[in-house]
Coordinates of N, CA and C in Angstrom, one line a residue:
V291 N -23.7 -3.5 10.4 CA -22.6 -3.4 9.4 C -22.9 -2.2 8.5
A292 N -24.1 -1.9 8.1 CA -24.4 -0.8 7.3 C -24.1 0.5 8.1
H293 N -24.4 0.5 9.4 CA -24.2 1.7 10.2 C -22.7 2.0 10.3
Y294 N -21.9 1.0 10.5 CA -20.4 1.1 10.5 C -20.0 1.7 9.2
R295 N -20.4 1.1 8.1 CA -19.9 1.4 6.7 C -20.4 2.8 6.3
D296 N -21.6 3.2 6.6 CA -22.2 4.4 6.1 C -22.0 5.6 7.0
V297 N -21.9 5.3 8.3 CA -21.9 6.5 9.3 C -20.5 6.5 10.0
L298 N -20.2 5.5 10.8 CA -19.1 5.5 11.7 C -17.7 5.6 11.0
L299 N -17.5 4.8 10.0 CA -16.2 4.9 9.3 C -15.9 6.2 8.6
P300 N -16.9 6.7 7.9 CA -16.6 8.1 7.3 C -16.5 9.2 8.3
L301 N -17.2 9.1 9.4 CA -17.1 10.1 10.5 C -15.7 10.0 11.1
R302 N -15.2 8.8 11.4 CA -13.9 8.7 12.0 C -12.8 9.2 11.1
K303 N -13.0 8.9 9.8 CA -12.0 9.4 8.8 C -12.0 10.9 8.7
T304 N -13.1 11.5 8.7 CA -13.2 13.0 8.7 C -12.6 13.6 9.9
V305 N -12.8 13.0 11.1 CA -12.3 13.5 12.3 C -10.7 13.4 12.3
V306 N -10.2 12.3 11.8 CA -8.7 12.2 11.7 C -8.2 13.1 10.7
D307 N -8.8 13.3 9.6 CA -8.3 14.2 8.5 C -8.3 15.7 9.1
Q308 N -9.3 16.1 9.8 CA -9.4 17.4 10.4 C -8.3 17.5 11.5
A309 N -8.1 16.5 12.3 CA -7.1 16.6 13.3 C -5.7 16.7 12.7
L310 N -5.5 16.0 11.6 CA -4.2 16.1 10.9 C -4.0 17.5 10.4
L311 N -5.0 18.2 9.9 CA -4.8 19.6 9.5 C -4.5 20.4 10.8
H312 N -5.2 20.2 11.9 CA -4.9 20.9 13.1 C -3.5 20.6 13.6
Y313 N -3.0 19.4 13.5 CA -1.7 19.0 13.9 C -0.7 19.7 13.0
N314 N -0.9 19.8 11.7 CA 0.0 20.5 10.8 C 0.1 22.0 11.1
G315 N -1.0 22.5 11.7 CA -1.1 23.9 12.1 C -0.6 24.1 13.5
M316 N -0.2 23.0 14.1 CA 0.4 23.0 15.5 C -0.7 23.4 16.6
F317 N -2.0 23.0 16.3 CA -3.0 23.2 17.2 C -3.4 22.0 18.1
V318 N -2.9 20.8 17.6 CA -3.2 19.6 18.2 C -1.9 18.8 18.4
S319 N -1.7 18.2 19.6 CA -0.5 17.5 19.8 C -0.5 16.1 19.1
L320 N 0.7 15.6 19.0 CA 0.9 14.3 18.4 C 0.1 13.2 19.1
Y321 N 0.0 13.3 20.4 CA -0.7 12.3 21.2 C -2.2 12.4 21.0
Q322 N -2.7 13.5 20.8 CA -4.1 13.7 20.5 C -4.4 13.1 19.1
L323 N -3.5 13.4 18.1 CA -3.7 12.8 16.8 C -3.6 11.3 16.8
L324 N -2.7 10.8 17.5 CA -2.6 9.3 17.6 C -3.8 8.7 18.3
A325 N -4.3 9.3 19.3 CA -5.5 8.8 20.0 C -6.7 8.8 19.0
L326 N -6.8 9.8 18.2 CA -7.9 9.8 17.2 C -7.7 8.8 16.1
K327 N -6.5 8.6 15.7 CA -6.2 7.5 14.7 C -6.5 6.2 15.3
Q328 N -6.1 6.0 16.6 CA -6.4 4.7 17.2 C -7.9 4.4 17.3
A329 N -8.7 5.5 17.6 CA -10.1 5.3 17.6 C -10.7 4.9 16.2
E330 N -10.1 5.5 15.1 CA -10.4 5.2 13.8 C -10.1 3.7 13.5
V331 N -9.0 3.2 13.9 CA -8.6 1.8 13.7 C -9.5 0.9 14.5
E332 N -9.9 1.3 15.7 CA -10.8 0.5 16.5 C -12.2 0.4 15.9
T333 N -12.7 1.5 15.3 CA -13.9 1.5 14.6 C -13.9 0.6 13.4
R334 N -12.8 0.6 12.6 CA -12.6 -0.3 11.5 C -12.6 -1.7 12.0
R335 N -12.0 -2.0 13.1 CA -12.0 -3.4 13.6 C -13.4 -3.8 14.0
G336 N -14.2 -2.9 14.6 CA -15.5 -3.2 15.0 C -16.4 -3.5 13.7
Y337 N -16.1 -2.7 12.7 CA -16.8 -3.0 11.4 C -16.5 -4.4 10.9
L338 N -15.2 -4.7 10.9 CA -14.8 -6.0 10.4 C -15.4 -7.2 11.2
E339 N -15.5 -7.0 12.6 CA -16.1 -8.0 13.4 C -17.6 -8.1 13.2
A340 N -18.3 -7.0 13.0 CA -19.7 -7.0 12.7 C -19.9 -7.7 11.3
L341 N -19.1 -7.4 10.3 CA -19.2 -8.0 9.0 C -19.0 -9.5 9.1
R342 N -18.0 -9.9 9.9 CA -17.7 -11.4 10.1 C -18.9 -12.0 10.8
D343 N -19.5 -11.4 11.8 CA -20.6 -12.0 12.5 C -21.8 -12.1 11.6
Y344 N -22.0 -11.1 10.7 CA -23.1 -11.2 9.8 C -23.0 -12.4 8.8
W345 N -21.8 -12.5 8.3 CA -21.6 -13.6 7.3 C -21.6 -15.0 8.0
N346 N -21.2 -15.1 9.2 CA -21.3 -16.3 10.0 C -22.7 -16.7 10.2
A347 N -23.5 -15.7 10.7 CA -24.9 -15.9 11.0 C -25.7 -16.3 9.7
R348 N -25.3 -15.6 8.6 CA -26.0 -15.9 7.3 C -25.7 -17.3 6.8
A349 N -24.4 -17.7 7.0 CA -24.0 -19.1 6.6 C -24.8 -20.1 7.5
E350 N -24.9 -19.9 8.8 CA -25.6 -20.8 9.7 C -27.0 -20.9 9.3
L351 N -27.6 -19.7 9.0 CA -29.1 -19.7 8.6 C -29.3 -20.5 7.3
A352 N -28.4 -20.3 6.3 CA -28.5 -21.0 5.0 C -28.4 -22.5 5.3
H353 N -27.5 -22.9 6.2 CA -27.3 -24.3 6.5 C -28.6 -24.8 7.2
A354 N -29.1 -24.0 8.1 CA -30.3 -24.5 8.8 C -31.5 -24.6 8.0
V355 N -31.7 -23.8 7.0 CA -32.9 -23.9 6.1 C -32.6 -24.8 4.9
G356 N -31.4 -25.3 4.8 CA -31.1 -26.3 3.8 C -31.0 -25.7 2.4
G357 N -30.6 -24.5 2.2 CA -30.4 -24.0 0.9 C -29.9 -22.6 0.9
G358 N -29.8 -22.0 -0.3 CA -29.3 -20.7 -0.4 C -30.3 -19.6 0.0
L359 N -29.8 -18.5 0.4 CA -30.6 -17.4 0.8 C -30.6 -16.3 -0.3
P360 N -31.6 -15.5 -0.4 CA -31.6 -14.4 -1.5 C -30.5 -13.4 -1.1
T361 N -30.0 -12.8 -2.1 CA -28.9 -11.8 -1.9 C -29.5 -10.6 -1.2
S362 N -28.6 -9.9 -0.5 CA -29.1 -8.8 0.3 C -28.2 -7.6 0.1
I363 N -28.6 -6.5 0.7 CA -27.8 -5.2 0.5 C -26.4 -5.4 1.2
A364 N -26.4 -6.1 2.3 CA -25.1 -6.3 3.0 C -24.1 -7.2 2.3
A365 N -24.6 -7.9 1.3 CA -23.8 -8.8 0.5 C -22.8 -8.0 -0.3
S366 N -23.1 -6.7 -0.6 CA -22.2 -5.9 -1.4 C -21.1 -5.3 -0.5
S367 N -21.2 -5.5 0.8 CA -20.1 -5.0 1.7 C -19.2 -6.1 2.1
S368 N -18.6 -6.7 1.1 CA -17.6 -7.8 1.3 C -16.3 -7.2 1.9
P369 N -15.5 -8.1 2.5 CA -14.2 -7.6 3.1 C -13.3 -7.1 2.0
A370 N -13.5 -7.6 0.7 CA -12.6 -7.1 -0.3 C -12.8 -5.7 -0.7
A371 N -14.0 -5.2 -0.3 CA -14.4 -3.8 -0.6 C -13.7 -2.8 0.4
I372 N -13.1 -3.3 1.4 CA -12.6 -2.5 2.4 C -11.2 -2.1 2.0
Q373 N -10.9 -0.8 1.9 CA -9.6 -0.3 1.5 C -9.1 0.6 2.6
P374 N -7.9 0.2 3.2 CA -7.4 1.1 4.2 C -7.0 2.4 3.6
S375 N -7.2 3.5 4.4 CA -7.0 4.8 4.0 C -5.5 5.1 4.0
R376 N -4.9 5.5 2.9 CA -3.5 5.9 2.8 C -3.4 7.3 2.4
P377 N -2.7 8.1 3.2 CA -2.6 9.5 2.8 C -1.7 9.6 1.5
S378 N -2.0 10.6 0.7 CA -1.2 10.9 -0.5 C 0.1 11.5 0.0
P379 N 1.1 11.5 -0.9 CA 2.4 12.1 -0.5 C 2.2 13.6 0.0
S380 N 1.3 14.3 -0.6 CA 1.1 15.7 -0.2 C 0.4 15.9 1.1
E381 N -0.4 14.9 1.5 CA -1.1 15.1 2.8 C -0.7 14.0 3.7
G382 N -0.9 14.2 5.0 CA -0.6 13.2 6.0 C 0.8 13.3 6.5
T383 N 1.6 14.2 6.1 CA 2.9 14.3 6.6 C 3.1 15.7 7.2
H384 N 3.9 15.7 8.2 CA 4.2 17.0 8.9 C 5.6 17.3 8.5
Q385 N 5.8 18.4 7.8 CA 7.1 18.7 7.2 C 7.9 19.5 8.3
H386 N 9.0 19.0 8.6 CA 10.0 19.7 9.4 C 11.1 20.3 8.5
G387 N 11.2 21.6 8.5 CA 12.2 22.1 7.6 C 12.6 23.5 8.0
P388 N 13.5 24.1 7.3 CA 13.9 25.5 7.7 C 12.9 26.5 7.4

């Protein structure tokens, strides 16, 4: 979970942001940009699945030992902390104009 949160998600976001700049400069096709965005979404899905598996395993362990478990670092990475990236109005759009 920490690897997804700290390494993979920021890396995918950076790749998509850079590809968007290249797309706006007409160096990358729309299909390449969409493929990179799809990879970012799949990485986010993998993160959520890993987070779900962590919490399920933690709940099963707490039930097996018959009590609460001490808090951990991963406890701070709750699903509520996940914010989907939304481009601002000035970025993320390809302007077609005269």
